[in-house]
Amino acid sequence: MGVETELDQALKKLRNIESALNESCIVAITDHRGIIQFVNDKFCNISKYSREELIGKDHRIINAGYHSKEFIQTLWKTITKGSVWRGEFKNRAKDGTYYWVDTTIVPFLSEDGVPYQYVSIRHEITDRKQMEENMKSMAYFDPLTMLPNRNKLNKWLSDVQIDQKRNEQIAILFLDLDRFKSINDQYGHNIGDLLIKEAGQRLKDCLRKNDFITRQGGDEFVIILDEVKNKQEVITFIKKIMNQLSLPFYILKNKILLSTSIGVSLDCISAETDNYQKFIESLVKEADHAMYKAKQQGGNTYRFSTPKHSLEMERYYRMQQEAAQALECNEFYLVYQPLVNLTNGEIEGAEALLRWDNSSFGFVSPAEFIPVLEEVGSIVPVGKWILQSACQQLKKWQDAGRFFRKISVNVSPVQFRNNHFVDDIKEILTDTELDPSCLELEITEGILLNIEASQKKLAALKKLGVKISIDDFGTGYSSLSYLKHLPVDTIKIDKSFIHELDLDGELIVNTIIQMGINLNFTVIAEGIENEKQLAYLKKQNCHKGQGYYFSKPVRENEFPINLDYNRVLTN
């Protein structure tokens, strides 16, 4: 045998590269016009076309019709200039099925710099895209009724062109099903869920073309009536839906009678209205208050809002004033809920939670006062106080020999967007001498929607050494293609999914856990309240949990040193 020349070695390397590409990638080569000259076996397998059917054709043979004309034009503009194009493509196989591919198209240039052929290298991502669609559905649609949820409502509102709706009259209906708790207690939650589902469908069937319905949660629905002529038209619609809901429901051989209380707000979009979303949100609040008045009248009726005489509105405005000075008056305090390792039963840390005991209102629910703090602008200084106090407390515990490894703190989107947020974190860590890895910041999925703005700040926080957690995961929308590139350490499954562990709920929870494990995230389940929930989560290999089953949120002097290991481990 002769000595292997450099040319032989180069050719061997090229053959090896070609072999590796053919084994691992979907490969096609076209001429400068896009006519297919070569496809490998993987291309044939995924497209369901034979090599003979593909050679001599262009890629329109697998065009799914999904992408816009502008998308295709941008692709060709890129590669004909000699630049590499990267993106995701939805294609259609010969049998009519669809598949997604992550695509890189590389132009090969002549000596004059003009492309004479293109090599496309693809990887199938159908499963990932399907998971993204499932997550999007979870984010925008109520999993029980498949009606739009509040996230979808917000998106719908943001898409409205307000200039096209000037002088239109809008009506908001806020519905609450009467005696629903009693129905749940009498027939069980399974029948209650089926009743909610059927009621939602009946309401949807009553809508006109441009109306919108959303399930607010529980047994509450909001309907937006577009382009209302007058009050009588609204009353006619209300009587229609009340009549539909009064017809008997037959659920698993049970005949159930239902009624609803409806609050109504009605207003015109004037020339001064500059924010449609805030306009609708204000009307929803008014309709909500009116619905409570209908409840007070015994239910099965409706009431139009009278916001000027609403005690609830008066409370809201008073609360704004009180919230603005609550930090200065030392009315805030923190409670702590244990974060438990579900494998060994150890307490690994705590989540710090804000509480407010006001001199006028008494104890106020966080769900009520946190939005008020955000609106009056106090959430930034209050949030900094929470971080400072929580870090001090963990360091105090550690110095006393209680080696908890984590303190978790919720971060408001308003606080996160503040220009000084990263500097505040750095200052707090320096002042408290806390190891940065012991601090975990909980952000909501909504922050991730503005990926460019959040990515830089998250990277700066990670550079400090702190951990990042996505709170209430599954209630917002995080594109997996973005999520896998973000410096996230933990995802927390929202407690609403844990509370509703029926077949649909288990499917959602299991999907989130497996996705988190596959992406190397720590997965924490919130709202664990009983042994059944704990046993299911452990079976699905959920890493950590918190909830009243272990401990309610308590003051620092009541925080448990450890748990009954057997109670955790034997479930």
Coordinates of C-alpha atoms in Angstrom, one line a residue:
M1 CA 0.0 0.0 0.0
G2 CA 1.2 3.5 -0.8
V3 CA 1.6 6.3 1.6
E4 CA -1.7 8.1 2.2
T5 CA -1.5 11.6 0.7
E6 CA -2.8 14.8 2.1
L7 CA -5.5 14.7 -0.6
D8 CA -6.5 11.2 0.4
Q9 CA -6.7 12.3 4.1
A10 CA -8.8 15.4 3.1
L11 CA -11.1 13.3 1.0
K12 CA -11.5 10.8 3.9
K13 CA -12.4 13.6 6.3
L14 CA -15.0 14.9 3.8
R15 CA -16.5 11.4 3.5
N16 CA -16.6 11.1 7.3
I17 CA -18.3 14.5 7.6
E18 CA -20.8 13.5 4.8
S19 CA -21.5 10.2 6.6
A20 CA -22.0 11.9 9.9
L21 CA -24.4 14.5 8.4
N22 CA -26.4 11.8 6.6
E23 CA -26.8 9.8 9.8
S24 CA -27.7 12.7 12.0
C25 CA -29.4 15.4 9.8
I26 CA -32.0 15.9 7.1
V27 CA -30.0 17.1 4.2
A28 CA -30.9 18.5 0.8
I29 CA -28.9 20.3 -1.9
T30 CA -30.5 22.6 -4.5
D31 CA -29.2 24.6 -7.4
H32 CA -29.3 28.4 -7.5
R33 CA -32.9 28.3 -8.5
G34 CA -33.9 26.1 -5.6
I35 CA -34.3 22.9 -7.7
I36 CA -33.5 19.9 -5.6
Q37 CA -30.4 18.0 -6.8
F38 CA -29.8 15.7 -3.8
V39 CA -31.7 14.5 -0.7
N40 CA -30.5 12.0 1.9
D41 CA -32.5 9.1 3.3
K42 CA -33.7 11.1 6.3
F43 CA -35.3 13.7 4.0
C44 CA -37.2 10.9 2.2
N45 CA -38.2 9.3 5.5
I46 CA -39.6 12.4 7.1
S47 CA -41.3 13.8 3.9
K48 CA -42.7 10.4 2.8
Y49 CA -41.5 11.1 -0.7
S50 CA -39.2 8.9 -2.7
R51 CA -35.9 10.3 -4.0
E52 CA -37.2 10.1 -7.5
E53 CA -40.3 12.2 -6.6
L54 CA -38.1 14.9 -5.0
I55 CA -35.2 15.3 -7.5
G56 CA -35.9 18.0 -10.0
K57 CA -38.7 19.6 -7.9
D58 CA -38.4 22.6 -5.6
H59 CA -39.3 22.8 -1.9
R60 CA -42.9 23.8 -2.7
I61 CA -43.5 20.1 -2.9
I62 CA -43.4 20.0 0.9
N63 CA -44.8 23.5 1.5
A64 CA -47.3 23.5 4.3
G65 CA -48.7 26.9 3.5
Y66 CA -48.0 28.0 7.0
H67 CA -45.4 30.7 6.5
S68 CA -46.1 34.1 5.0
K69 CA -45.0 35.4 1.7
E70 CA -42.8 37.9 3.5
F71 CA -41.1 35.1 5.5
I72 CA -40.2 33.3 2.3
Q73 CA -39.0 36.5 0.6
T74 CA -36.7 37.3 3.5
L75 CA -35.2 33.8 3.4
W76 CA -34.4 34.1 -0.3
K77 CA -33.1 37.6 0.1
T78 CA -30.7 36.4 2.7
I79 CA -29.3 33.4 0.9
T80 CA -29.1 35.0 -2.6
K81 CA -26.8 37.6 -1.0
G82 CA -24.5 34.7 0.1
S83 CA -25.5 34.8 3.8
V84 CA -26.5 31.8 5.9
W85 CA -30.2 31.6 6.9
R86 CA -31.4 30.0 10.1
G87 CA -34.9 29.4 11.2
E88 CA -37.8 27.1 11.9
F89 CA -40.0 25.6 9.1
K90 CA -43.3 23.9 9.1
N91 CA -43.5 21.3 6.2
R92 CA -46.2 19.0 4.9
A93 CA -45.4 15.3 4.2
K94 CA -46.8 13.4 1.3
D95 CA -49.4 11.7 3.5
G96 CA -50.7 15.1 4.6
T97 CA -49.1 15.1 8.1
Y98 CA -47.1 18.1 9.2
Y99 CA -43.7 18.3 10.7
W100 CA -41.4 21.1 12.0
V101 CA -37.6 21.4 11.3
D102 CA -34.9 23.6 12.6
T103 CA -33.2 24.7 9.4
T104 CA -29.8 26.1 8.4
I105 CA -29.3 27.0 4.7
V106 CA -25.7 27.5 3.5
P107 CA -25.0 29.1 0.1
F108 CA -22.0 27.8 -1.9
L109 CA -20.5 30.7 -3.8
S110 CA -18.7 30.9 -7.1
E111 CA -15.4 32.8 -7.5
D112 CA -17.5 35.8 -8.3
G113 CA -19.3 35.5 -5.0
V114 CA -22.6 34.4 -6.6
P115 CA -24.4 31.4 -5.1
Y116 CA -24.5 28.4 -7.4
Q117 CA -26.0 25.9 -4.9
Y118 CA -27.6 25.7 -1.5
V119 CA -27.1 23.1 1.2
S120 CA -29.9 22.8 3.8
I121 CA -29.3 21.0 7.0
R122 CA -32.4 20.3 9.1
H123 CA -33.3 18.7 12.5
E124 CA -36.8 17.6 13.3
I125 CA -38.3 19.6 16.2
T126 CA -42.0 18.6 15.9
D127 CA -42.2 17.3 19.5
R128 CA -40.8 20.5 20.8
K129 CA -43.1 22.7 18.8
Q130 CA -46.1 20.6 20.0
M131 CA -45.0 21.0 23.6
E132 CA -44.8 24.8 22.9
E133 CA -48.3 24.8 21.5
N134 CA -49.5 22.8 24.6
M135 CA -47.9 25.4 26.9
K136 CA -49.4 28.2 24.9
S137 CA -52.8 26.6 25.2
M138 CA -52.3 26.2 28.9
A139 CA -51.3 29.9 29.1
Y140 CA -54.2 31.4 27.1
F141 CA -57.1 29.0 27.6
D142 CA -58.8 27.6 30.7
P143 CA -58.0 23.9 30.7
L144 CA -61.5 22.9 32.0
T145 CA -63.8 24.9 29.7
M146 CA -61.2 25.8 26.9
L147 CA -62.5 29.3 27.1
P148 CA -60.1 32.2 27.0
N149 CA -58.5 33.0 30.3
R150 CA -57.3 36.4 31.7
N151 CA -54.0 36.1 29.8
K152 CA -55.9 35.7 26.5
L153 CA -58.2 38.6 27.4
N154 CA -55.2 40.9 28.0
K155 CA -53.7 39.8 24.6
W156 CA -57.1 40.4 22.9
L157 CA -57.3 43.9 24.4
S158 CA -53.8 44.8 23.5
D159 CA -54.5 43.9 19.8
V160 CA -57.5 46.3 19.6
Q161 CA -57.1 49.5 17.6
I162 CA -58.7 52.0 19.8
D163 CA -59.0 54.7 17.1
Q164 CA -61.4 52.4 15.2
K165 CA -63.7 52.1 18.2
R166 CA -64.2 55.8 19.1
N167 CA -67.8 56.5 20.3
E168 CA -68.6 52.8 20.5
Q169 CA -70.6 51.7 23.6
I170 CA -69.2 48.7 25.4
A171 CA -71.0 46.5 28.0
I172 CA -69.2 44.2 30.5
L173 CA -71.1 41.4 32.1
F174 CA -69.5 39.8 35.2
L175 CA -71.2 36.5 36.0
D176 CA -71.0 34.3 39.1
L177 CA -72.9 31.1 39.3
D178 CA -75.3 30.9 42.3
R179 CA -74.9 28.3 45.0
F180 CA -72.0 26.7 43.2
K181 CA -70.2 25.8 46.5
S182 CA -73.3 24.0 47.7
I183 CA -73.5 22.1 44.4
N184 CA -69.9 21.0 44.7
D185 CA -70.5 19.9 48.3
Q186 CA -73.6 17.9 47.3
Y187 CA -72.4 16.3 44.1
G188 CA -68.6 16.4 44.3
H189 CA -66.0 18.3 42.5
N190 CA -66.0 16.1 39.4
I191 CA -69.7 16.9 38.7
G192 CA -69.0 20.5 39.6
D193 CA -66.2 20.7 37.0
L194 CA -68.5 19.2 34.3
L195 CA -71.2 21.7 35.3
I196 CA -68.8 24.6 34.9
K197 CA -67.7 23.2 31.5
E198 CA -71.3 22.9 30.2
A199 CA -72.3 26.3 31.6
G200 CA -69.3 27.9 29.8
Q201 CA -70.4 26.3 26.5
R202 CA -73.9 27.6 26.9
L203 CA -72.6 31.1 27.5
K204 CA -70.3 30.9 24.5
D205 CA -73.2 29.8 22.3
C206 CA -75.0 33.0 23.2
L207 CA -72.3 35.3 22.0
R208 CA -72.5 37.5 18.9
K209 CA -69.7 37.6 16.3
N210 CA -67.5 40.2 18.0
D211 CA -68.2 39.5 21.6
F212 CA -65.6 38.0 23.9
I213 CA -65.9 35.6 26.9
T214 CA -63.3 34.6 29.5
R215 CA -63.4 32.4 32.5
Q216 CA -62.0 34.4 35.4
G217 CA -61.6 31.3 37.6
G218 CA -63.8 29.2 39.8
D219 CA -67.4 29.9 38.8
E220 CA -66.9 33.4 37.4
F221 CA -67.1 34.5 33.8
V222 CA -66.7 37.8 32.1
I223 CA -68.4 38.7 28.8
I224 CA -67.6 41.8 26.7
L225 CA -70.4 42.9 24.5
D226 CA -69.0 44.9 21.6
E227 CA -70.8 47.8 19.8
V228 CA -73.9 47.9 22.1
K229 CA -76.6 50.3 20.8
N230 CA -78.4 50.9 24.1
K231 CA -79.2 49.6 27.6
Q232 CA -82.2 47.6 26.4
E233 CA -80.0 45.6 24.0
V234 CA -77.9 44.6 27.0
I235 CA -80.9 43.6 29.0
T236 CA -82.2 41.5 26.1
F237 CA -78.9 39.6 26.0
I238 CA -78.8 39.1 29.8
K239 CA -82.3 37.6 29.7
K240 CA -81.1 35.3 26.9
I241 CA -78.2 33.9 28.9
M242 CA -80.2 33.7 32.1
N243 CA -82.8 31.7 30.3
Q244 CA -80.1 29.3 28.8
L245 CA -78.6 28.8 32.3
S246 CA -82.0 28.1 33.8
L247 CA -82.6 25.1 31.6
P248 CA -81.7 21.9 33.5
F249 CA -78.2 20.5 33.3
Y250 CA -78.0 16.7 33.1
I251 CA -74.6 15.7 34.5
L252 CA -73.8 12.0 34.9
K253 CA -77.5 11.2 35.4
N254 CA -77.9 14.1 37.9
K255 CA -80.4 16.8 37.1
I256 CA -79.0 20.1 38.3
L257 CA -80.7 23.5 38.3
L258 CA -78.6 26.6 38.1
S259 CA -78.9 30.3 38.2
T260 CA -76.4 33.2 38.0
S261 CA -75.8 36.7 39.4
I262 CA -74.7 39.2 36.9
G263 CA -73.1 42.6 37.3
V264 CA -73.2 45.0 34.4
S265 CA -71.1 48.1 33.5
L266 CA -71.8 50.2 30.4
D267 CA -69.7 53.0 29.0
C268 CA -68.8 54.7 25.7
I269 CA -65.3 55.0 24.3
S270 CA -64.7 58.7 24.2
A271 CA -62.1 60.8 22.4
E272 CA -60.3 61.1 25.8
T273 CA -59.9 57.3 26.1
D274 CA -56.3 56.5 25.2
N275 CA -55.8 53.0 26.7
Y276 CA -58.4 50.4 25.7
Q277 CA -57.1 47.8 28.2
K278 CA -57.3 50.1 31.2
F279 CA -60.8 51.2 30.0
I280 CA -62.0 47.6 30.0
E281 CA -60.3 46.7 33.2
S282 CA -62.1 49.7 34.9
L283 CA -65.4 48.4 33.5
V284 CA -64.7 44.9 34.7
K285 CA -64.1 46.2 38.3
E286 CA -67.3 48.1 38.2
A287 CA -69.2 45.0 36.9
D288 CA -67.6 42.9 39.6
H289 CA -68.9 45.3 42.3
A290 CA -72.4 45.3 40.7
M291 CA -72.4 41.5 40.6
Y292 CA -71.9 41.5 44.4
K293 CA -75.0 43.7 44.7
A294 CA -76.9 41.2 42.6
K295 CA -75.7 38.5 45.0
Q296 CA -76.9 40.5 48.0
Q297 CA -80.4 40.6 46.3
G298 CA -80.6 36.8 46.5
G299 CA -79.0 35.9 43.2
N300 CA -80.7 34.9 39.9
T301 CA -80.7 38.6 38.9
Y302 CA -78.6 41.4 37.4
R303 CA -77.6 44.8 38.5
F304 CA -76.0 47.7 36.6
S305 CA -73.0 49.3 38.3
T306 CA -73.2 52.5 40.2
P307 CA -69.5 53.1 40.9
K308 CA -69.8 56.5 42.6
H309 CA -71.9 54.9 45.4
S310 CA -69.9 51.7 45.6
L311 CA -68.4 50.9 49.0
E312 CA -65.9 48.6 47.4
M313 CA -64.6 51.5 45.2
E314 CA -64.4 53.7 48.3
R315 CA -62.4 51.0 50.1
Y316 CA -60.1 50.7 47.1
Y317 CA -59.3 54.4 47.0
R318 CA -58.7 54.5 50.8
M319 CA -56.4 51.5 50.5
Q320 CA -54.3 53.3 47.9
Q321 CA -53.7 56.1 50.5
E322 CA -52.9 53.7 53.3
A323 CA -50.6 51.5 51.1
A324 CA -48.5 54.6 50.1
Q325 CA -47.4 55.1 53.8
A326 CA -47.6 51.5 55.1
L327 CA -43.8 50.9 54.9
E328 CA -43.0 54.1 56.8
C329 CA -45.5 53.2 59.5
N330 CA -43.9 49.7 59.9
E331 CA -47.2 47.9 59.1
F332 CA -45.5 45.3 56.9
Y333 CA -44.0 42.0 58.2
L334 CA -42.7 38.8 56.7
V335 CA -43.8 35.2 57.1
Y336 CA -41.8 32.2 55.9
Q337 CA -43.0 28.9 54.4
P338 CA -40.6 25.9 54.4
L339 CA -39.2 24.6 51.1
V340 CA -39.0 20.8 51.5
N341 CA -36.9 18.3 49.6
L342 CA -39.4 15.6 48.6
T343 CA -36.7 12.9 48.4
N344 CA -35.3 13.1 51.9
G345 CA -37.9 15.2 53.7
E346 CA -35.4 17.9 54.8
I347 CA -36.3 21.6 55.0
E348 CA -33.8 23.3 52.5
G349 CA -35.0 26.8 52.9
A350 CA -38.0 29.1 52.9
E351 CA -40.1 31.4 50.8
A352 CA -40.5 34.9 52.3
L353 CA -44.0 36.2 52.0
L354 CA -45.2 39.8 52.6
R355 CA -48.1 40.5 55.0
W356 CA -49.9 43.7 55.9
D357 CA -51.7 44.5 59.2
N358 CA -53.2 48.0 58.7
S359 CA -54.5 50.3 61.4
S360 CA -57.7 51.0 59.5
F361 CA -58.4 47.8 57.5
G362 CA -56.8 45.2 59.8
F363 CA -55.2 42.2 58.0
V364 CA -55.3 42.7 54.2
S365 CA -54.9 39.9 51.7
P366 CA -51.7 40.1 49.5
A367 CA -53.9 39.4 46.5
E368 CA -55.7 42.7 47.3
F369 CA -52.8 45.0 48.4
I370 CA -49.9 43.9 46.1
P371 CA -51.7 45.3 43.0
V372 CA -52.4 48.5 44.9
L373 CA -48.7 48.8 45.9
E374 CA -47.8 48.4 42.2
E375 CA -50.3 51.1 41.1
V376 CA -49.2 53.7 43.7
G377 CA -45.5 53.1 43.0
S378 CA -44.6 51.7 46.4
I379 CA -43.7 48.2 45.3
V380 CA -40.1 49.2 44.5
P381 CA -39.1 50.4 48.0
V382 CA -41.3 47.7 49.7
G383 CA -39.7 45.0 47.5
K384 CA -36.2 46.2 48.4
W385 CA -37.3 46.1 52.1
I386 CA -38.5 42.5 51.6
L387 CA -35.2 41.4 50.0
Q388 CA -33.2 43.1 52.7
S389 CA -35.2 41.6 55.6
A390 CA -35.4 38.1 54.0
C391 CA -31.6 37.9 53.4
Q392 CA -30.9 39.2 56.9
Q393 CA -33.2 36.5 58.4
L394 CA -31.5 33.7 56.4
K395 CA -28.1 34.9 57.5
K396 CA -29.3 35.0 61.1
W397 CA -30.6 31.4 60.9
Q398 CA -27.3 30.3 59.3
D399 CA -25.2 32.0 62.0
A400 CA -27.3 30.3 64.6
G401 CA -26.4 26.9 63.1
R402 CA -29.6 26.3 61.1
F403 CA -28.0 25.7 57.8
F404 CA -30.9 26.4 55.4
R405 CA -29.5 26.8 51.9
K406 CA -32.1 29.0 50.3
I407 CA -34.4 32.0 50.8
S408 CA -36.9 32.6 48.0
V409 CA -38.4 36.0 47.4
N410 CA -41.1 37.1 44.9
V411 CA -40.2 39.9 42.6
S412 CA -42.9 42.2 41.1
P413 CA -42.6 42.9 37.4
V414 CA -42.6 46.6 38.3
Q415 CA -39.7 46.0 40.6
F416 CA -37.8 43.9 38.1
R417 CA -38.1 46.6 35.4
N418 CA -36.6 49.2 37.8
N419 CA -33.2 50.4 36.5
H420 CA -31.6 50.1 40.0
F421 CA -32.9 46.5 40.7
V422 CA -29.6 44.7 40.0
D423 CA -27.6 47.2 42.0
D424 CA -30.1 46.9 44.8
I425 CA -29.5 43.1 44.9
K426 CA -25.8 43.6 44.9
E427 CA -26.0 46.1 47.7
I428 CA -28.2 43.9 49.9
L429 CA -25.9 40.8 49.4
T430 CA -22.9 42.9 50.4
D431 CA -24.7 44.4 53.5
T432 CA -26.0 41.1 54.8
E433 CA -22.9 39.1 53.8
L434 CA -25.2 36.4 52.5
D435 CA -23.8 33.9 49.9
P436 CA -25.5 35.0 46.6
S437 CA -26.3 31.3 45.8
C438 CA -28.6 31.3 48.8
L439 CA -30.9 33.9 47.3
E440 CA -33.5 32.8 44.8
L441 CA -35.6 35.4 43.0
E442 CA -39.0 34.4 41.8
I443 CA -40.2 36.1 38.7
T444 CA -43.4 35.5 36.8
E445 CA -43.7 34.2 33.2
G446 CA -45.1 37.6 32.1
I447 CA -41.6 39.1 32.5
L448 CA -40.3 36.6 29.9
L449 CA -42.7 37.8 27.2
N450 CA -40.4 40.7 26.7
I451 CA -37.5 38.4 26.1
E452 CA -34.9 41.0 24.9
A453 CA -35.5 43.3 27.9
S454 CA -35.4 40.6 30.5
Q455 CA -32.5 38.5 29.1
K456 CA -29.9 41.1 29.8
K457 CA -31.1 41.7 33.4
L458 CA -31.3 38.0 34.1
A459 CA -27.8 37.5 32.9
A460 CA -26.6 40.4 35.2
L461 CA -28.4 38.7 38.2
K462 CA -26.8 35.4 37.4
K463 CA -23.4 37.0 37.2
L464 CA -23.9 38.0 40.8
G465 CA -24.5 34.4 41.7
V466 CA -28.2 34.5 42.6
K467 CA -30.7 31.8 41.5
I468 CA -33.7 32.5 39.2
S469 CA -37.1 30.8 39.6
I470 CA -40.2 31.1 37.4
D471 CA -43.1 31.4 39.8
D472 CA -46.7 30.2 39.0
F473 CA -45.4 28.2 36.0
G474 CA -48.0 27.2 33.6
T475 CA -50.3 30.2 34.1
G476 CA -48.4 32.4 31.7
Y477 CA -46.7 31.7 28.4
S478 CA -43.0 30.8 28.0
S479 CA -41.9 29.7 24.6
L480 CA -39.6 26.7 25.2
S481 CA -37.2 27.9 22.5
Y482 CA -36.6 31.0 24.7
L483 CA -36.9 29.2 28.0
K484 CA -34.0 26.8 27.3
H485 CA -31.7 29.8 26.6
L486 CA -32.6 31.8 29.7
P487 CA -30.5 31.5 32.9
V488 CA -33.3 29.9 34.9
D489 CA -32.6 27.5 37.7
T490 CA -36.1 26.6 39.0
I491 CA -39.7 26.4 37.9
K492 CA -42.6 26.4 40.4
I493 CA -45.8 24.7 39.5
D494 CA -48.7 26.9 40.3
K495 CA -50.8 25.7 43.2
S496 CA -54.0 25.8 41.1
F497 CA -52.7 22.8 39.1
I498 CA -51.9 20.9 42.4
H499 CA -55.4 21.6 43.8
E500 CA -57.1 20.2 40.7
L501 CA -55.3 16.8 40.3
D502 CA -58.0 15.2 38.2
L503 CA -57.0 13.4 34.9
D504 CA -56.5 16.7 33.1
G505 CA -54.7 18.3 36.1
E506 CA -52.3 15.3 36.4
L507 CA -51.5 15.5 32.7
I508 CA -50.6 19.2 33.0
V509 CA -48.5 18.7 36.2
N510 CA -46.7 15.6 34.7
T511 CA -45.9 17.5 31.5
I512 CA -44.4 20.4 33.5
I513 CA -42.4 18.1 35.7
Q514 CA -41.0 16.1 32.9
M515 CA -40.2 19.2 30.8
G516 CA -38.4 20.7 33.8
I517 CA -36.4 17.6 34.4
N518 CA -35.4 17.4 30.7
L519 CA -34.3 21.0 30.8
N520 CA -32.3 20.4 34.0
F521 CA -34.4 22.7 36.1
T522 CA -35.3 22.2 39.7
V523 CA -39.1 21.7 39.9
I524 CA -41.0 22.9 43.0
A525 CA -44.7 22.2 43.5
E526 CA -46.7 24.9 45.4
G527 CA -49.9 24.4 47.4
I528 CA -49.4 20.8 48.7
E529 CA -52.2 20.3 51.2
N530 CA -52.7 16.5 51.6
E531 CA -51.1 13.1 51.4
K532 CA -52.6 12.3 48.0
Q533 CA -51.0 15.3 46.3
L534 CA -47.6 14.6 48.0
A535 CA -47.7 10.9 46.9
Y536 CA -48.5 11.8 43.3
L537 CA -45.7 14.5 43.1
K538 CA -43.1 12.1 44.6
K539 CA -44.2 9.4 42.1
Q540 CA -43.5 11.9 39.3
N541 CA -40.1 12.7 40.7
C542 CA -40.9 16.3 41.6
H543 CA -37.9 17.7 43.4
K544 CA -39.3 20.0 46.1
G545 CA -42.5 21.2 47.5
Q546 CA -44.2 23.6 49.8
G547 CA -47.7 24.0 51.2
Y548 CA -49.9 23.7 54.3
Y549 CA -49.3 19.9 54.4
F550 CA -45.8 20.8 55.7
S551 CA -46.4 24.2 57.4
K552 CA -48.5 27.3 56.9
P553 CA -46.4 30.5 56.4
V554 CA -45.2 31.5 59.9
R555 CA -43.2 34.2 61.6
E556 CA -39.4 33.7 61.9
N557 CA -39.6 32.6 65.6
E558 CA -42.2 29.9 64.7
F559 CA -40.3 28.5 61.7
P560 CA -39.8 24.7 62.1
I561 CA -36.3 23.3 62.5
N562 CA -37.2 20.1 60.8
L563 CA -40.2 18.0 59.8
D564 CA -41.4 14.5 60.7
Y565 CA -39.3 12.7 58.1
N566 CA -41.4 9.6 58.1
R567 CA -44.5 11.6 57.4
V568 CA -42.9 12.9 54.2
L569 CA -41.0 9.8 53.2
T570 CA -43.7 7.2 53.6
N571 CA -46.2 9.0 51.3

